[in-house]
Amino acid sequence: MEFAAIAPVLRAVAMSAAAAEALDPLGIASELGRDPGAVAEDLRWLAAAGLIHLGDDEQGHVPLLLHAGHQYLAARGHVGDDVLFYLPSVIDDLHARAALASAASQLTDEFRDAVIDGKATSVAYRLVPAAFAGTLDESLAINLFAATVALTSRLGLQEAAGCLAEEIVAVELLSIARSELDAQFGSGLLGADEAEHARDELRGLFELFEDDDVLDLFDMFEPADAALAGHDPVSQQMGKVDQRLEAWFRPFGGVNASGYYRPRDSENGDGFLPS
């Protein structure tokens, strides 16, 4: 999308949002001398990119110019589609999207190289919660690499993690992304407020996952704590996922058990690949 064409539409949305007025696409088209259908398409593109929100109230559709929309205008459109469309529905910050997308590429590349060199556990060790470090072996490391590839593919399609192992990988992605934002702040590329907003928006990833229960694993002291947590009445009432090691690679409901998952069956539901 060319900035020169989309910017006037985005500014028109900003004016409607500031005045808390219903959006008038026909009026915008008339004022800009453009086809109403083209303006409608521009609005859909802006919404899909997470730059605006076409809201609704009793008076009609009142839009919102999102934080990412302000950033897009300030950058004069110099933002790649790979950033614009990376989790636009849950991360309202272009710096955060870029950092998380970069983190996904970095971790996948580093993990792949480690697997090729026979050193998969060196990367997997960073991912595994401390309580489970003693369980790490080559088989678990390879499964975590597969989970990393699967998660990065899902995130690129704006899909949630498919199992607990993928959520564990996501915690490492967030750590890498935060470090990248900190580095940009330290070098002066981001101001303090920009960096803080971007770091805060990274947590939108848990909005995509619909919970942040995976963080409980990083507060445990030994693998048995996961079993104890599963018997906790509060956890059961809240429907928390099984966090025992044998359940890490078990597909969540609605997720196809193909790929690196072992298909569910009545005899073995641990979700691990055969050793």
Short mmCIF file of C-alpha atoms in Angstrom, two decimals:
data_model
loop_
_atom_site.label_atom_id
_atom_site.label_comp_id
_atom_site.label_asym_id
_atom_site.label_seq_id
_atom_site.Cartn_x
_atom_site.Cartn_y
_atom_site.Cartn_z
CA MET A 1 0.00 0.00 0.00
CA GLU A 2 1.45 3.37 -1.02
CA PHE A 3 1.73 5.83 1.85
CA ALA A 4 0.71 8.79 -0.32
CA ALA A 5 -2.63 7.10 -1.05
CA ILE A 6 -3.37 5.66 2.38
CA ALA A 7 -2.18 8.57 4.57
CA PRO A 8 -5.11 10.95 3.77
CA VAL A 9 -7.58 8.19 4.70
CA LEU A 10 -5.71 7.49 7.92
CA ARG A 11 -5.69 11.18 8.79
CA ALA A 12 -9.42 11.37 8.13
CA VAL A 13 -9.93 8.51 10.57
CA ALA A 14 -7.79 10.38 13.11
CA MET A 15 -10.01 13.46 12.76
CA SER A 16 -13.19 11.43 13.25
CA ALA A 17 -11.66 9.69 16.26
CA ALA A 18 -10.54 12.96 17.85
CA ALA A 19 -14.01 14.45 17.41
CA ALA A 20 -15.73 11.19 18.52
CA GLU A 21 -17.77 11.33 15.34
CA ALA A 22 -19.06 8.51 13.20
CA LEU A 23 -16.86 7.70 10.26
CA ASP A 24 -18.19 8.87 6.89
CA PRO A 25 -16.44 6.87 4.14
CA LEU A 26 -18.53 8.51 1.43
CA GLY A 27 -17.61 11.94 2.74
CA ILE A 28 -13.94 10.98 2.83
CA ALA A 29 -14.12 9.69 -0.73
CA SER A 30 -15.80 12.88 -1.90
CA GLU A 31 -13.29 15.11 -0.12
CA LEU A 32 -10.34 13.19 -1.51
CA GLY A 33 -11.83 12.82 -4.96
CA ARG A 34 -11.56 9.04 -4.82
CA ASP A 35 -13.83 6.12 -5.56
CA PRO A 36 -15.88 5.10 -2.45
CA GLY A 37 -15.01 1.46 -3.06
CA ALA A 38 -11.29 2.26 -2.98
CA VAL A 39 -11.68 4.18 0.28
CA ALA A 40 -13.61 1.29 1.79
CA GLU A 41 -10.77 -1.05 0.77
CA ASP A 42 -8.23 1.31 2.34
CA LEU A 43 -10.18 1.26 5.60
CA ARG A 44 -10.24 -2.53 5.61
CA TRP A 45 -6.47 -2.60 5.00
CA LEU A 46 -5.83 -0.14 7.83
CA ALA A 47 -7.96 -2.22 10.20
CA ALA A 48 -6.28 -5.48 9.15
CA ALA A 49 -2.87 -3.91 9.76
CA GLY A 50 -3.91 -2.97 13.29
CA LEU A 51 -3.56 0.76 12.63
CA ILE A 52 -7.19 1.67 13.26
CA HIS A 53 -10.21 0.15 14.94
CA LEU A 54 -13.57 0.63 13.30
CA GLY A 55 -15.58 0.76 16.51
CA ASP A 56 -19.28 1.00 17.12
CA ASP A 57 -21.52 2.87 19.53
CA GLU A 58 -25.16 3.95 19.69
CA GLN A 59 -24.54 6.78 17.26
CA GLY A 60 -22.84 4.69 14.62
CA HIS A 61 -19.30 3.67 13.85
CA VAL A 62 -16.78 5.83 15.72
CA PRO A 63 -13.22 4.80 14.79
CA LEU A 64 -10.05 4.73 16.84
CA LEU A 65 -6.62 5.68 15.58
CA LEU A 66 -4.46 3.13 17.37
CA HIS A 67 -0.95 3.73 18.69
CA ALA A 68 0.44 1.79 15.74
CA GLY A 69 -1.47 4.13 13.44
CA HIS A 70 0.24 7.15 14.99
CA GLN A 71 3.60 5.38 14.53
CA TYR A 72 2.81 4.57 10.91
CA LEU A 73 2.07 8.22 10.18
CA ALA A 74 5.22 9.35 12.00
CA ALA A 75 7.28 6.86 9.99
CA ARG A 76 5.65 8.10 6.77
CA GLY A 77 4.79 4.54 5.87
CA HIS A 78 8.34 3.20 6.03
CA VAL A 79 7.16 0.00 7.69
CA GLY A 80 7.29 -3.38 5.99
CA ASP A 81 4.24 -5.57 5.65
CA ASP A 82 6.11 -8.24 7.62
CA VAL A 83 5.89 -5.91 10.63
CA LEU A 84 2.48 -4.37 9.94
CA PHE A 85 0.79 -7.74 9.74
CA TYR A 86 2.69 -9.48 12.54
CA LEU A 87 0.08 -10.01 15.28
CA PRO A 88 -1.70 -6.70 14.54
CA SER A 89 -4.79 -7.68 16.50
CA VAL A 90 -2.97 -8.09 19.82
CA ILE A 91 0.16 -5.88 19.66
CA ASP A 92 -0.53 -2.19 19.24
CA ASP A 93 3.04 -1.06 18.74
CA LEU A 94 5.15 -1.33 15.59
CA HIS A 95 8.44 -1.48 17.50
CA ALA A 96 7.13 -4.38 19.58
CA ARG A 97 5.91 -6.23 16.49
CA ALA A 98 9.28 -5.77 14.79
CA ALA A 99 11.19 -6.92 17.87
CA LEU A 100 9.04 -10.03 18.32
CA ALA A 101 9.24 -10.95 14.63
CA SER A 102 13.01 -10.51 14.78
CA ALA A 103 13.18 -12.64 17.94
CA ALA A 104 11.32 -15.46 16.19
CA SER A 105 13.80 -15.43 13.30
CA GLN A 106 16.81 -15.22 15.60
CA LEU A 107 15.77 -18.10 17.83
CA THR A 108 14.80 -20.35 14.94
CA ASP A 109 18.09 -19.70 13.13
CA GLU A 110 20.19 -20.18 16.26
CA PHE A 111 18.35 -23.36 17.22
CA ARG A 112 18.64 -24.80 13.70
CA ASP A 113 22.39 -24.17 13.63
CA ALA A 114 22.75 -25.79 17.06
CA VAL A 115 20.82 -28.87 15.90
CA ILE A 116 23.05 -29.17 12.82
CA ASP A 117 26.14 -28.95 15.06
CA GLY A 118 24.75 -31.54 17.48
CA LYS A 119 24.40 -28.95 20.23
CA ALA A 120 20.61 -28.61 20.45
CA THR A 121 20.65 -28.80 24.25
CA SER A 122 22.76 -25.61 24.45
CA VAL A 123 19.84 -23.57 23.11
CA ALA A 124 17.09 -25.66 24.68
CA TYR A 125 18.62 -25.05 28.11
CA ARG A 126 17.65 -21.37 27.82
CA LEU A 127 14.04 -22.28 27.09
CA VAL A 128 13.38 -24.90 29.76
CA PRO A 129 12.09 -23.57 33.09
CA ALA A 130 14.73 -24.01 35.81
CA ALA A 131 12.69 -26.63 37.67
CA PHE A 132 12.92 -28.92 34.62
CA ALA A 133 16.57 -28.32 33.70
CA GLY A 134 17.57 -31.71 35.06
CA THR A 135 15.21 -33.45 32.61
CA LEU A 136 16.79 -31.90 29.52
CA ASP A 137 18.31 -34.35 27.06
CA GLU A 138 18.84 -34.46 23.29
CA SER A 139 15.37 -35.88 22.63
CA LEU A 140 13.63 -33.12 24.57
CA ALA A 141 15.85 -30.51 22.91
CA ILE A 142 14.92 -31.73 19.41
CA ASN A 143 11.24 -31.65 20.31
CA LEU A 144 11.65 -28.09 21.56
CA PHE A 145 13.30 -27.14 18.27
CA ALA A 146 10.30 -28.58 16.45
CA ALA A 147 8.03 -26.60 18.77
CA THR A 148 10.02 -23.46 17.97
CA VAL A 149 9.53 -23.92 14.24
CA ALA A 150 5.84 -24.66 14.74
CA LEU A 151 5.29 -21.62 16.95
CA THR A 152 7.06 -19.19 14.62
CA SER A 153 4.91 -20.49 11.77
CA ARG A 154 1.74 -20.07 13.80
CA LEU A 155 2.60 -16.55 14.91
CA GLY A 156 3.25 -15.59 11.31
CA LEU A 157 -0.33 -16.68 10.60
CA GLN A 158 -1.63 -14.85 13.71
CA GLU A 159 -2.46 -18.15 15.41
CA ALA A 160 -2.01 -19.09 19.06
CA ALA A 161 0.45 -21.69 20.33
CA GLY A 162 -0.55 -25.29 19.71
CA CYS A 163 0.76 -26.84 22.92
CA LEU A 164 2.41 -25.93 26.21
CA ALA A 165 5.91 -26.45 24.77
CA GLU A 166 5.21 -23.75 22.19
CA GLU A 167 4.10 -21.39 24.96
CA ILE A 168 7.39 -22.12 26.76
CA VAL A 169 9.22 -21.15 23.57
CA ALA A 170 7.13 -17.97 23.45
CA VAL A 171 8.51 -16.91 26.83
CA GLU A 172 12.01 -17.00 25.36
CA LEU A 173 10.83 -15.03 22.31
CA LEU A 174 9.52 -12.34 24.65
CA SER A 175 12.85 -12.26 26.48
CA ILE A 176 14.78 -11.81 23.22
CA ALA A 177 12.36 -9.13 22.03
CA ARG A 178 12.67 -7.20 25.31
CA SER A 179 16.45 -7.34 25.05
CA GLU A 180 16.27 -5.97 21.52
CA LEU A 181 14.04 -3.09 22.64
CA ASP A 182 16.38 -2.38 25.55
CA ALA A 183 19.29 -2.24 23.12
CA GLN A 184 17.41 0.19 20.87
CA PHE A 185 16.70 2.38 23.89
CA GLY A 186 20.33 2.18 24.99
CA SER A 187 21.55 3.24 21.57
CA GLY A 188 19.09 6.13 21.37
CA LEU A 189 16.94 4.64 18.61
CA LEU A 190 13.96 4.61 20.98
CA GLY A 191 12.99 7.12 23.62
CA ALA A 192 12.16 6.00 27.15
CA ASP A 193 8.39 6.26 26.64
CA GLU A 194 8.55 4.49 23.27
CA ALA A 195 10.60 1.63 24.69
CA GLU A 196 8.32 1.25 27.72
CA HIS A 197 5.18 1.20 25.58
CA ALA A 198 6.70 -1.38 23.25
CA ARG A 199 7.77 -3.62 26.14
CA ASP A 200 4.28 -3.41 27.65
CA GLU A 201 2.64 -4.31 24.35
CA LEU A 202 4.68 -7.50 24.05
CA ARG A 203 2.37 -9.02 26.66
CA GLY A 204 -0.33 -8.92 24.02
CA LEU A 205 1.06 -12.30 23.01
CA PHE A 206 -0.65 -13.78 26.07
CA GLU A 207 -3.88 -12.19 24.89
CA LEU A 208 -3.52 -14.26 21.75
CA PHE A 209 -2.89 -17.35 23.90
CA GLU A 210 -5.87 -16.33 26.09
CA ASP A 211 -3.88 -16.84 29.31
CA ASP A 212 -0.39 -16.59 30.79
CA ASP A 213 -0.51 -19.79 32.86
CA VAL A 214 2.75 -20.93 31.28
CA LEU A 215 4.57 -18.42 33.50
CA ASP A 216 3.71 -20.59 36.51
CA LEU A 217 6.29 -23.11 35.26
CA PHE A 218 9.06 -20.58 35.79
CA ASP A 219 8.17 -20.24 39.48
CA MET A 220 8.39 -23.97 40.20
CA PHE A 221 11.28 -25.60 42.04
CA GLU A 222 11.03 -29.17 40.75
CA PRO A 223 9.03 -31.13 38.14
CA ALA A 224 6.77 -32.57 40.85
CA ASP A 225 5.40 -29.07 41.44
CA ALA A 226 3.57 -29.31 38.11
CA ALA A 227 1.75 -32.43 39.26
CA LEU A 228 0.82 -30.78 42.55
CA ALA A 229 -0.48 -27.73 40.71
CA GLY A 230 -2.68 -29.99 38.60
CA HIS A 231 -4.38 -31.31 41.76
CA ASP A 232 -5.02 -27.83 43.12
CA PRO A 233 -8.81 -27.23 43.24
CA VAL A 234 -8.43 -23.63 42.11
CA SER A 235 -6.37 -24.68 39.08
CA GLN A 236 -8.92 -27.35 38.22
CA GLN A 237 -11.78 -24.89 38.54
CA MET A 238 -9.98 -22.40 36.28
CA GLY A 239 -9.35 -25.13 33.71
CA LYS A 240 -5.57 -24.71 33.70
CA VAL A 241 -3.74 -26.96 31.25
CA ASP A 242 -1.74 -29.94 32.47
CA GLN A 243 1.81 -28.62 33.03
CA ARG A 244 3.61 -31.90 33.69
CA LEU A 245 6.56 -32.58 31.40
CA GLU A 246 4.75 -35.47 29.72
CA ALA A 247 1.99 -33.06 28.65
CA TRP A 248 4.18 -30.31 27.19
CA PHE A 249 3.83 -31.58 23.63
CA ARG A 250 0.22 -32.64 23.86
CA PRO A 251 -1.81 -30.60 21.31
CA PHE A 252 -4.34 -28.19 22.74
CA GLY A 253 -7.97 -28.82 21.89
CA GLY A 254 -8.74 -28.04 18.28
CA VAL A 255 -5.10 -28.34 17.19
CA ASN A 256 -4.30 -30.93 14.56
CA ALA A 257 -2.02 -33.60 16.03
CA SER A 258 0.12 -33.83 12.92
CA GLY A 259 3.70 -32.73 12.38
CA TYR A 260 5.97 -33.15 15.39
CA TYR A 261 3.10 -34.23 17.63
CA ARG A 262 2.43 -37.86 18.27
CA PRO A 263 -1.28 -38.37 17.43
CA ARG A 264 -3.53 -38.93 20.41
CA ASP A 265 -4.51 -42.53 21.06
CA SER A 266 -5.89 -44.59 23.91
CA GLU A 267 -2.57 -46.25 24.70
CA ASN A 268 -0.17 -43.33 24.75
CA GLY A 269 -1.20 -39.70 25.04
CA ASP A 270 2.09 -38.20 26.18
CA GLY A 271 2.57 -36.30 22.90
CA PHE A 272 6.30 -37.08 22.61
CA LEU A 273 8.02 -38.28 19.50
CA PRO A 274 9.47 -41.78 19.84
CA SER A 275 13.04 -41.75 21.19
#
